């Protein structure tokens, strides 16, 4: 025995409303996700640096916003293993001259006579 369904005139508006509701819900979800994505954005990957006492410090996925301080004594070598370029500063507050641009996946090492790096920020 075979049963066939036939759409009636009352089924069509109900189906149309359901499809419209799904489309509106998907659009709102997409809008919500894209508007919130910038709030907690991180630089995916670690920033690894070596202090003056050869201590290796690794900071995983720091925020892309703001100034990030390194160890109090600073760092002699900084490896940017994130997906975002960064700028190194010799001050604790990401100000002043003598900065160095470190592209993603590159490392910067100071000469023994240079001042240590004390902070960094991401270029975004």
Short mmCIF file of C-alpha atoms in Angstrom, two decimals:
data_model
loop_
_atom_site.label_atom_id
_atom_site.label_comp_id
_atom_site.label_asym_id
_atom_site.label_seq_id
_atom_site.Cartn_x
_atom_site.Cartn_y
_atom_site.Cartn_z
CA UNK A 1 0.00 0.00 0.00
CA UNK A 2 1.43 3.31 -1.01
CA UNK A 3 0.63 6.60 0.62
CA UNK A 4 1.22 9.81 -1.24
CA UNK A 5 1.15 13.20 0.37
CA UNK A 6 -0.28 16.10 -1.44
CA UNK A 7 0.29 19.67 -0.42
CA UNK A 8 -2.81 21.63 0.26
CA UNK A 9 -3.23 25.34 -0.02
CA UNK A 10 -2.89 25.70 3.76
CA UNK A 11 0.46 23.82 3.84
CA UNK A 12 2.21 26.25 1.51
CA UNK A 13 2.07 29.37 3.77
CA UNK A 14 3.16 27.29 6.76
CA UNK A 15 6.15 25.92 4.81
CA UNK A 16 7.00 29.41 3.55
CA UNK A 17 6.98 30.78 7.10
CA UNK A 18 9.24 27.97 8.27
CA UNK A 19 11.78 28.62 5.49
CA UNK A 20 11.64 32.36 6.17
CA UNK A 21 12.16 31.74 9.88
CA UNK A 22 15.16 29.53 9.23
CA UNK A 23 16.69 32.13 6.89
CA UNK A 24 16.14 34.94 9.39
CA UNK A 25 17.60 32.83 12.22
CA UNK A 26 20.69 31.99 10.17
CA UNK A 27 21.20 35.66 9.28
CA UNK A 28 20.91 36.74 12.91
CA UNK A 29 23.34 34.04 14.04
CA UNK A 30 25.87 35.11 11.40
CA UNK A 31 25.49 38.76 12.37
CA UNK A 32 25.90 37.94 16.05
CA UNK A 33 29.04 35.89 15.51
CA UNK A 34 30.75 38.47 13.31
CA UNK A 35 29.93 41.37 15.62
CA UNK A 36 31.38 39.58 18.65
CA UNK A 37 34.44 38.11 16.96
CA UNK A 38 36.55 41.25 17.42
CA UNK A 39 35.92 41.45 21.15
CA UNK A 40 38.17 38.60 22.23
CA UNK A 41 40.46 38.28 19.23
CA UNK A 42 43.77 36.70 20.01
CA UNK A 43 47.01 36.35 18.12
CA UNK A 44 46.84 32.61 17.54
CA UNK A 45 50.12 31.03 18.59
CA UNK A 46 52.82 31.81 21.14
CA UNK A 47 55.15 34.73 21.74
CA UNK A 48 58.35 33.20 23.11
CA UNK A 49 61.09 35.31 24.66
CA UNK A 50 64.34 34.82 26.54
CA UNK A 51 65.21 36.98 29.55
CA UNK A 52 68.67 38.24 30.50
CA UNK A 53 69.09 35.18 32.75
CA UNK A 54 68.32 32.82 29.84
CA UNK A 55 64.85 32.02 31.18
CA UNK A 56 62.46 31.12 28.35
CA UNK A 57 58.93 32.51 28.68
CA UNK A 58 56.05 31.55 26.42
CA UNK A 59 52.80 33.52 26.21
CA UNK A 60 50.12 31.63 24.28
CA UNK A 61 47.58 33.45 22.12
CA UNK A 62 47.74 36.93 23.70
CA UNK A 63 45.06 39.49 22.87
CA UNK A 64 45.66 41.47 19.70
CA UNK A 65 44.64 44.65 21.51
CA UNK A 66 46.74 46.70 23.86
CA UNK A 67 50.32 46.80 25.07
CA UNK A 68 51.85 43.62 26.49
CA UNK A 69 54.68 43.80 29.00
CA UNK A 70 57.56 41.38 28.93
CA UNK A 71 59.44 40.23 32.07
CA UNK A 72 60.49 43.12 34.36
CA UNK A 73 64.13 42.84 33.26
CA UNK A 74 63.06 42.67 29.63
CA UNK A 75 63.93 40.22 26.88
CA UNK A 76 67.04 39.76 24.78
CA UNK A 77 65.35 37.58 22.16
CA UNK A 78 61.71 37.52 21.04
CA UNK A 79 60.17 34.93 18.70
CA UNK A 80 56.83 35.79 17.12
CA UNK A 81 55.15 32.44 16.44
CA UNK A 82 51.70 34.01 16.13
CA UNK A 83 49.74 34.73 12.97
CA UNK A 84 50.01 38.52 13.43
CA UNK A 85 53.02 40.86 13.06
CA UNK A 86 54.24 42.68 16.17
CA UNK A 87 56.28 45.72 17.23
CA UNK A 88 58.82 45.50 20.07
CA UNK A 89 59.50 48.46 22.37
CA UNK A 90 62.29 49.23 24.82
CA UNK A 91 59.82 50.86 27.24
CA UNK A 92 57.22 49.15 29.50
CA UNK A 93 54.30 51.07 27.92
CA UNK A 94 54.79 50.56 24.16
CA UNK A 95 55.99 54.11 23.56
CA UNK A 96 59.16 55.75 22.33
CA UNK A 97 61.56 55.22 19.50
CA UNK A 98 63.97 52.43 18.76
CA UNK A 99 61.23 49.94 17.95
CA UNK A 100 61.60 46.77 15.94
CA UNK A 101 59.01 45.24 13.63
CA UNK A 102 58.85 41.44 13.90
CA UNK A 103 56.78 39.73 11.24
CA UNK A 104 54.90 36.54 11.95
CA UNK A 105 57.09 33.44 12.46
CA UNK A 106 60.30 35.52 12.78
CA UNK A 107 62.67 36.15 15.71
CA UNK A 108 64.57 39.24 16.82
CA UNK A 109 67.71 39.00 18.97
CA UNK A 110 69.44 41.98 20.60
CA UNK A 111 73.14 42.53 20.51
CA UNK A 112 74.80 42.37 23.96
CA UNK A 113 75.15 46.19 24.05
CA UNK A 114 71.47 46.92 23.26
CA UNK A 115 68.78 47.65 25.78
CA UNK A 116 66.32 44.79 26.29
CA UNK A 117 62.81 44.69 24.85
CA UNK A 118 60.26 45.50 27.56
CA UNK A 119 56.89 45.45 25.76
CA UNK A 120 55.15 44.65 22.50
CA UNK A 121 51.93 45.22 20.61
CA UNK A 122 50.39 43.63 17.56
CA UNK A 123 49.86 45.28 14.21
CA UNK A 124 46.21 44.83 13.29
#
